[in-house]
Coordinates of C-alpha atoms and ligand atoms in Angstrom, one line a residue:
M1 CA 59.2 78.2 97.7
F2 CA 59.1 81.7 96.6
K3 CA 60.8 84.1 99.0
T4 CA 61.7 86.8 96.5
F5 CA 59.9 88.7 93.7
L6 CA 61.6 90.4 90.8
I7 CA 59.9 93.6 90.0
K8 CA 59.8 94.5 86.2
Y9 CA 59.2 98.0 85.2
G10 CA 58.8 100.1 82.1
E11 CA 61.9 101.7 80.8
I12 CA 60.5 103.9 78.0
G13 CA 61.5 107.5 78.7
I14 CA 63.5 107.0 81.9
K15 CA 67.0 107.3 80.6
G16 CA 70.0 108.9 82.4
K17 CA 69.3 110.7 85.7
N18 CA 65.5 110.1 85.6
R19 CA 66.1 106.5 85.8
H20 CA 67.4 106.8 89.3
L21 CA 64.5 109.1 90.2
F22 CA 62.1 106.6 88.9
E23 CA 63.7 103.5 90.6
D24 CA 64.0 105.3 94.0
A25 CA 60.4 106.5 93.7
L26 CA 59.4 103.0 92.8
V27 CA 61.3 101.4 95.7
K28 CA 59.6 103.9 98.1
Q29 CA 56.1 103.2 96.7
I30 CA 56.6 99.4 97.0
R31 CA 57.6 99.7 100.7
H32 CA 54.6 101.9 101.2
G33 CA 52.3 99.3 99.4
L34 CA 53.7 96.4 101.4
K35 CA 52.7 98.0 104.6
K36 CA 49.3 96.6 104.0
A37 CA 50.5 93.2 103.7
E38 CA 51.4 90.8 106.7
G39 CA 55.1 90.1 107.0
T40 CA 58.5 91.6 106.8
F41 CA 59.9 92.7 103.4
Q42 CA 63.2 93.9 102.2
V43 CA 63.0 96.1 98.9
Y44 CA 66.1 96.9 97.2
K45 CA 67.9 97.7 93.8
E46 CA 70.6 95.6 92.6
Q47 CA 72.3 95.8 89.2
G48 CA 69.3 97.8 87.5
R49 CA 66.7 95.5 89.0
I50 CA 64.4 95.7 91.9
Y51 CA 63.8 92.9 94.2
V52 CA 61.5 92.2 97.1
D53 CA 62.7 89.7 99.7
C54 CA 60.1 88.3 102.0
E55 CA 61.6 87.6 105.3
G56 CA 59.8 85.0 107.5
P57 CA 56.2 84.0 107.0
Y58 CA 54.1 86.0 104.5
D59 CA 50.9 85.6 102.4
F60 CA 51.7 85.2 98.7
E61 CA 48.4 86.2 97.4
E62 CA 48.1 89.2 99.6
T63 CA 51.6 90.3 98.9
V64 CA 51.0 90.1 95.1
E65 CA 47.7 92.1 95.4
C66 CA 49.6 94.8 97.3
L67 CA 52.2 94.8 94.5
R68 CA 49.6 95.0 91.9
R69 CA 48.6 98.4 93.1
V70 CA 52.0 100.0 92.8
F71 CA 52.1 102.2 89.8
G72 CA 55.3 101.7 87.7
I73 CA 55.2 97.9 88.0
V74 CA 54.8 96.2 84.8
G75 CA 55.4 92.6 86.0
I76 CA 55.8 90.8 89.2
C77 CA 57.9 87.5 88.9
P78 CA 57.9 85.2 91.9
V79 CA 61.5 84.1 92.0
M80 CA 63.3 81.0 93.5
K81 CA 66.6 82.3 94.8
T82 CA 69.3 79.9 95.5
E83 CA 72.9 79.7 96.4
D84 CA 75.6 79.0 93.7
R85 CA 76.5 75.4 94.5
G86 CA 77.6 74.4 91.0
L87 CA 75.8 73.5 87.8
E88 CA 74.8 69.9 88.7
E89 CA 73.2 71.2 92.0
L90 CA 71.5 74.0 89.8
G91 CA 70.1 71.2 87.5
N92 CA 68.5 69.6 90.7
E93 CA 67.0 72.8 91.7
I94 CA 65.4 73.7 88.4
I95 CA 63.8 70.2 88.4
D96 CA 62.4 70.9 91.9
F97 CA 61.2 74.3 90.5
M98 CA 59.3 72.8 87.6
E99 CA 57.7 70.1 89.9
N100 CA 56.6 72.7 92.4
V101 CA 55.2 75.1 90.0
Y102 CA 53.6 73.2 87.2
D103 CA 51.4 70.2 86.5
I104 CA 53.7 68.6 84.2
G105 CA 52.2 67.3 81.1
N106 CA 53.4 67.6 77.5
Q107 CA 54.0 71.4 77.6
T108 CA 56.7 72.9 75.6
F109 CA 59.6 74.8 77.2
K110 CA 62.8 76.6 77.0
V111 CA 65.5 77.8 79.5
V112 CA 67.2 81.2 79.1
T113 CA 70.2 82.1 81.2
R114 CA 71.6 85.6 81.9
R115 CA 74.9 85.6 83.2
A116 CA 75.1 89.0 85.1
R117 CA 78.1 87.7 87.0
K118 CA 80.8 87.4 84.4
S119 CA 83.2 85.4 86.4
Y120 CA 80.6 82.5 86.4
P121 CA 82.7 79.7 84.7
V122 CA 80.1 78.5 82.3
E123 CA 78.7 80.5 79.5
S124 CA 75.0 81.4 79.4
M125 CA 74.2 79.3 76.2
E126 CA 75.9 76.2 77.9
V127 CA 74.1 76.7 81.1
S128 CA 70.7 76.8 79.3
S129 CA 71.4 73.9 77.2
Y130 CA 72.7 71.8 80.3
L131 CA 69.5 72.7 82.2
G132 CA 67.2 72.0 79.4
G133 CA 68.7 68.7 79.0
R134 CA 68.3 67.8 82.7
L135 CA 64.7 68.8 82.6
Q136 CA 64.0 66.7 79.4
E137 CA 65.7 63.8 81.2
A138 CA 63.6 64.3 84.4
F139 CA 60.3 65.0 82.6
P140 CA 60.4 63.1 79.2
S141 CA 56.9 64.3 78.3
L142 CA 58.1 67.9 78.2
K143 CA 59.3 69.1 74.7
V144 CA 61.7 71.9 74.0
D145 CA 60.5 74.8 71.8
V146 CA 62.9 77.5 71.3
H147 CA 60.7 79.8 69.4
D148 CA 57.3 79.9 71.1
P149 CA 57.5 77.8 74.5
E150 CA 54.7 77.5 76.7
I151 CA 56.9 77.7 79.6
L152 CA 60.0 80.1 79.6
I153 CA 62.2 79.5 82.4
H154 CA 64.6 82.5 83.2
V155 CA 67.8 81.7 85.1
E156 CA 69.8 84.7 86.1
I157 CA 73.3 84.3 87.5
R158 CA 74.3 86.9 90.0
E159 CA 75.8 86.5 93.4
K160 CA 73.0 84.3 94.0
I161 CA 71.0 82.5 91.3
Y162 CA 67.4 83.5 90.4
I163 CA 64.9 81.1 88.8
Y164 CA 61.6 82.4 87.6
S165 CA 59.1 81.7 84.8
K166 CA 55.8 83.4 85.7
I167 CA 55.2 87.2 85.2
I168 CA 52.1 88.5 86.9
P169 CA 51.0 91.7 85.3
G170 CA 51.3 94.8 87.4
P171 CA 49.2 98.0 86.8
G172 CA 51.7 99.8 84.6
G173 CA 51.9 103.6 84.8
M174 CA 54.7 105.7 86.7
P175 CA 55.5 105.6 90.5
V176 CA 53.7 108.1 92.4
G177 CA 56.0 111.1 93.4
T178 CA 57.6 111.3 90.0
N179 CA 55.3 113.8 88.5
G180 CA 54.3 116.4 91.1
K181 CA 51.1 116.7 93.0
A182 CA 47.4 117.6 92.1
M183 CA 44.3 118.4 94.0
L184 CA 41.4 116.0 93.5
L185 CA 37.8 117.4 93.8
L186 CA 36.5 114.4 95.6
S187 CA 32.8 113.8 96.1
G188 CA 31.0 110.7 97.2
G189 CA 30.1 109.7 93.7
I190 CA 31.4 107.0 91.4
D191 CA 33.5 109.4 89.0
S192 CA 35.9 111.4 91.1
P193 CA 37.7 108.6 92.9
V194 CA 38.2 107.0 89.4
A195 CA 39.6 110.4 88.2
G196 CA 42.1 110.5 91.0
Y197 CA 43.2 106.9 90.3
R198 CA 43.8 107.7 86.7
I199 CA 45.9 110.7 87.4
C200 CA 48.0 109.1 90.1
K201 CA 48.6 106.2 87.8
R202 CA 50.8 108.6 85.7
G203 CA 53.0 109.2 88.8
V204 CA 51.1 112.2 90.3
K205 CA 50.6 112.5 94.0
L206 CA 47.2 113.4 95.3
D207 CA 45.6 115.7 97.9
A208 CA 41.8 116.0 97.9
V209 CA 39.2 118.4 98.8
Y210 CA 35.5 117.5 99.6
F211 CA 32.7 120.2 100.1
H212 CA 30.0 119.3 102.4
A213 CA 27.0 121.2 103.7
P214 CA 26.1 120.2 107.2
P215 CA 23.5 119.7 108.5
Y216 CA 22.1 119.4 104.9
T217 CA 24.6 116.6 104.4
S218 CA 25.2 114.1 107.1
E219 CA 28.4 113.1 109.0
R220 CA 27.9 109.7 107.3
A221 CA 28.2 111.2 103.9
K222 CA 31.5 112.8 105.0
E223 CA 32.7 109.4 106.4
K224 CA 32.0 107.9 103.0
V225 CA 34.2 110.4 101.3
V226 CA 36.9 109.6 103.8
D227 CA 36.5 105.8 103.1
L228 CA 36.7 106.6 99.3
A229 CA 39.9 108.5 100.0
R230 CA 41.3 105.6 101.9
I231 CA 40.6 103.3 98.9
V232 CA 42.3 105.7 96.5
A233 CA 45.2 106.0 98.9
K234 CA 46.0 102.3 98.6
Y235 CA 47.2 103.3 94.9
S236 CA 48.3 106.9 95.5
G237 CA 49.9 106.8 98.9
P238 CA 48.6 109.0 101.7
I239 CA 46.2 111.8 100.8
M240 CA 45.6 115.0 102.7
L241 CA 41.8 115.4 102.6
H242 CA 40.5 118.9 103.0
V243 CA 36.9 119.0 104.2
V244 CA 35.3 122.4 103.5
N245 CA 32.1 123.5 105.1
F246 CA 30.2 124.9 102.1
T247 CA 26.9 125.4 103.7
D248 CA 26.9 129.3 104.1
I249 CA 28.1 129.8 100.6
Q250 CA 25.5 127.4 99.2
L251 CA 22.6 129.1 101.2
Y252 CA 23.9 132.6 100.0
I253 CA 23.9 131.6 96.4
Y254 CA 20.5 130.0 96.9
D255 CA 19.3 133.1 98.3
K256 CA 20.6 135.6 95.7
C257 CA 21.0 133.7 92.4
P258 CA 18.6 132.2 89.8
H259 CA 17.9 128.6 90.8
D260 CA 18.6 127.3 87.3
E261 CA 22.2 128.6 87.6
L262 CA 22.7 127.3 91.1
T263 CA 24.8 124.3 90.3
I264 CA 27.2 126.1 88.0
I265 CA 27.7 129.1 90.3
M266 CA 28.3 126.6 93.2
R267 CA 30.9 124.8 91.1
R268 CA 32.8 127.9 90.1
Y269 CA 33.2 128.5 93.9
M270 CA 34.2 125.0 94.5
M271 CA 36.9 125.4 92.0
K272 CA 38.2 128.7 93.3
I273 CA 38.5 127.3 96.8
A274 CA 40.1 124.1 95.6
E275 CA 42.5 126.2 93.7
Y276 CA 43.3 128.1 96.9
F277 CA 44.1 124.9 98.7
A278 CA 46.0 123.6 95.8
R279 CA 48.3 126.6 95.8
E280 CA 48.9 126.5 99.4
T281 CA 50.0 122.8 99.2
N282 CA 52.0 123.2 96.1
S283 CA 49.7 121.1 93.9
L284 CA 50.1 122.0 90.1
G285 CA 46.6 121.4 89.0
L286 CA 43.0 120.4 89.9
I287 CA 41.4 117.0 89.0
T288 CA 37.7 116.4 88.5
G289 CA 35.6 113.4 87.7
E290 CA 33.7 115.4 84.9
S291 CA 32.7 113.8 81.6
I292 CA 31.1 115.5 78.7
G293 CA 27.4 115.6 78.7
Q294 CA 27.0 113.3 81.7
V295 CA 24.8 115.9 83.7
A296 CA 23.5 119.5 83.0
S297 CA 26.7 120.8 84.8
Q298 CA 28.9 118.8 82.5
T299 CA 27.7 120.0 79.0
M300 CA 30.5 121.7 76.9
Q301 CA 29.0 125.2 77.9
S302 CA 28.8 124.3 81.6
L303 CA 32.4 122.9 81.5
A304 CA 33.5 126.2 79.9
A305 CA 31.7 128.2 82.5
T306 CA 33.2 126.0 85.4
N307 CA 36.7 126.2 83.9
E308 CA 36.5 130.0 83.4
V309 CA 37.3 130.8 87.1
C310 CA 40.4 128.5 87.3
T311 CA 43.9 129.6 86.5
M312 CA 45.4 126.3 87.1
P313 CA 45.1 123.4 84.8
V314 CA 42.1 121.3 85.4
F315 CA 42.6 117.6 84.5
R316 CA 39.5 115.7 83.6
P317 CA 40.7 112.1 82.9
L318 CA 37.3 110.7 82.4
I319 CA 36.1 113.4 79.9
G320 CA 35.6 111.1 77.1
D321 CA 34.5 108.0 79.0
D322 CA 30.9 106.6 79.2
K323 CA 29.4 105.9 82.6
Q324 CA 29.8 102.2 82.1
E325 CA 33.4 102.5 81.5
I326 CA 34.0 104.6 84.5
V327 CA 31.8 102.1 86.6
D328 CA 34.0 99.2 85.2
I329 CA 37.1 101.0 86.6
A330 CA 35.5 101.7 89.9
Q331 CA 34.7 98.0 90.2
K332 CA 38.1 97.1 89.3
I333 CA 39.8 99.5 91.9
G334 CA 37.3 98.8 94.7
T335 CA 35.6 102.0 95.1
Y336 CA 32.2 101.2 93.5
E337 CA 30.7 99.5 96.4
T338 CA 31.4 102.5 98.7
S339 CA 30.4 105.1 95.9
I340 CA 26.8 103.7 95.5
L341 CA 26.0 103.9 99.2
P342 CA 22.9 106.3 99.3
Y343 CA 24.3 109.2 101.3
E344 CA 23.3 112.5 99.8
D345 CA 26.0 114.8 98.6
C346 CA 25.8 118.5 98.9
C347 CA 25.0 119.0 95.3
T348 CA 21.9 116.9 95.2
I349 CA 20.1 119.0 97.9
F350 CA 20.4 122.4 96.4
V351 CA 19.9 121.2 92.8
A352 CA 17.3 122.8 90.7
K353 CA 14.6 121.0 88.8
H354 CA 15.6 122.4 85.6
P355 CA 19.2 123.6 85.6
V356 CA 20.5 125.5 82.7
T357 CA 22.3 123.2 80.3
K358 CA 23.9 125.9 78.1
P359 CA 24.9 128.6 80.6
N360 CA 26.1 131.9 79.4
I361 CA 29.2 133.1 81.0
N362 CA 28.2 136.7 80.9
A363 CA 24.8 135.8 82.6
I364 CA 26.5 133.9 85.2
S365 CA 29.0 136.6 86.0
R366 CA 26.0 139.0 86.3
S367 CA 24.3 136.6 88.7
E368 CA 27.5 136.5 90.8
K369 CA 27.6 140.2 91.1
K370 CA 24.7 139.8 93.4
L371 CA 27.0 137.9 95.9
E372 CA 29.4 140.8 96.1
E373 CA 28.5 141.9 99.4
K374 CA 29.3 138.8 101.4
I375 CA 30.9 136.2 99.2
D376 CA 34.6 137.1 100.0
E377 CA 34.0 136.9 103.7
L378 CA 32.1 133.5 103.4
M379 CA 34.9 132.0 101.2
E380 CA 37.4 133.4 103.9
T381 CA 35.6 131.6 106.6
A382 CA 35.1 128.3 104.5
I383 CA 39.0 128.4 104.0
H384 CA 39.8 129.1 107.7
T385 CA 37.4 126.5 109.1
V386 CA 38.7 123.7 106.8
E387 CA 39.3 120.4 108.4
R388 CA 42.3 118.6 107.3
I389 CA 42.2 114.8 107.5
W390 CA 45.4 112.7 106.7
V391 CA 44.1 109.5 105.0
E392 CA 46.4 106.5 104.5
Ligands
LIG401 P1 31.0 112.1 91.0 O1 30.4 110.8 90.7 O2 32.4 112.2 91.0 O3 30.3 112.8 92.3 P2 29.0 113.4 89.5 O4 28.7 112.6 88.2 O5 28.1 113.3 90.6 O6 30.5 113.0 89.8 P3 29.0 116.3 89.6 O7 28.3 116.2 90.9 O8 28.6 117.3 88.6 O9 29.1 114.9 89.0 O10 30.5 116.6 89.9 C1 31.4 116.8 89.0 C2 32.8 116.7 89.6 O11 33.0 117.8 90.5 C3 33.0 115.5 90.6 O12 33.5 114.4 89.6 C4 33.9 116.1 91.6 O13 35.3 116.1 90.9 C5 33.5 117.5 91.7 N1 32.5 117.6 92.8 C6 31.3 117.6 92.8 N2 30.8 117.6 94.0 C7 31.8 117.7 94.8 C8 31.9 117.9 96.3 N3 30.9 118.0 97.1 N4 33.2 117.9 96.8 C9 34.2 117.9 96.0 N5 34.2 117.7 94.8 C10 33.0 117.6 94.0
LIG402 MG1 28.8 114.1 92.5

């Protein structure tokens, strides 16, 4: 019975010209999101509203699931759309609607009408009271409650007439593409995919970079990261994943620097290379899955040492989250099962038994001096041999 969805979106802060940008981005993201659903869909704006028409057969659950991943959507209303064949016929249709959508018992209800087409001959209050009367007559067990009804039936009179009562919650946020782009440092862990999700929720488009260390890390570990990017892309839209061969840099650091500083120094080079690609592809910042105190490389001192080499803003949306809170989101968005697959990532192999937890930035810089001879050349090679994978 539902062939149309009315899309509700947040309107705070999107006045004037921004409103069009927001709506156009939302329409585009909805179209993209629905590519994953079976069926043909028309997505369009009409009088300040966004609708999705389902043409031909489609799967209701699957379609709703796709829409629930589109940031910017606050509510998804399955709508019964009918031709205007006069008020009496509309009464018959609303009775049909109630029968089909509800197990009718002694619920309370109310009809609200919005007359967007001003030429409609009957005023909205009158339409509501007529339709309420018809429902009461057809289902005597229902009771009208104008203040706090269990069932609120919306009737919107436009060129056609739209009837809906259920609002399925959407993910909120802003449509991807309305807030620039950022470069996600994506590892195979639990945190970084969640960090990417949290930032693209605010309308930021994502690119990603993954550092691997073949043959110390396997092809399968890389595939796992591609799989994670693919899951994140269901929310963010397509991601250009940069896969950087980090082996020689890691071996060089391992060879020249104190082992308890390895992780920090390595992370500083990751940030520098990530920043290079971010600039090259017009990203406005970096994103990591760091959270204060989670591991030695994420103490306040370690974060300061890592951050020191960055000139772009680094967004760390999980900074104040506990592991369990991050796991909960990972499960909700569907990355968790992939993240916990047991493939090594490049950090775990070169990790020291007792890494520094309070690195001193001066000491780290001194250690990095020992890399002077070859590090620029190794970075250049890492950058030039990057593999770019388009993930959607
Ligand atoms: P995650 O679960 O995201 O892997 P983690 O708890 O394992 O995080 P670290 O390994 O210290 O923590 O990494 C912190 C952050 O650095 C990650 O969230 C990610 O953003 C980035 N990072 C770490 N390793 C890599 C890598 N191999 N490639 C790209 N980014 C990485
Ligand atoms: Mg990790």
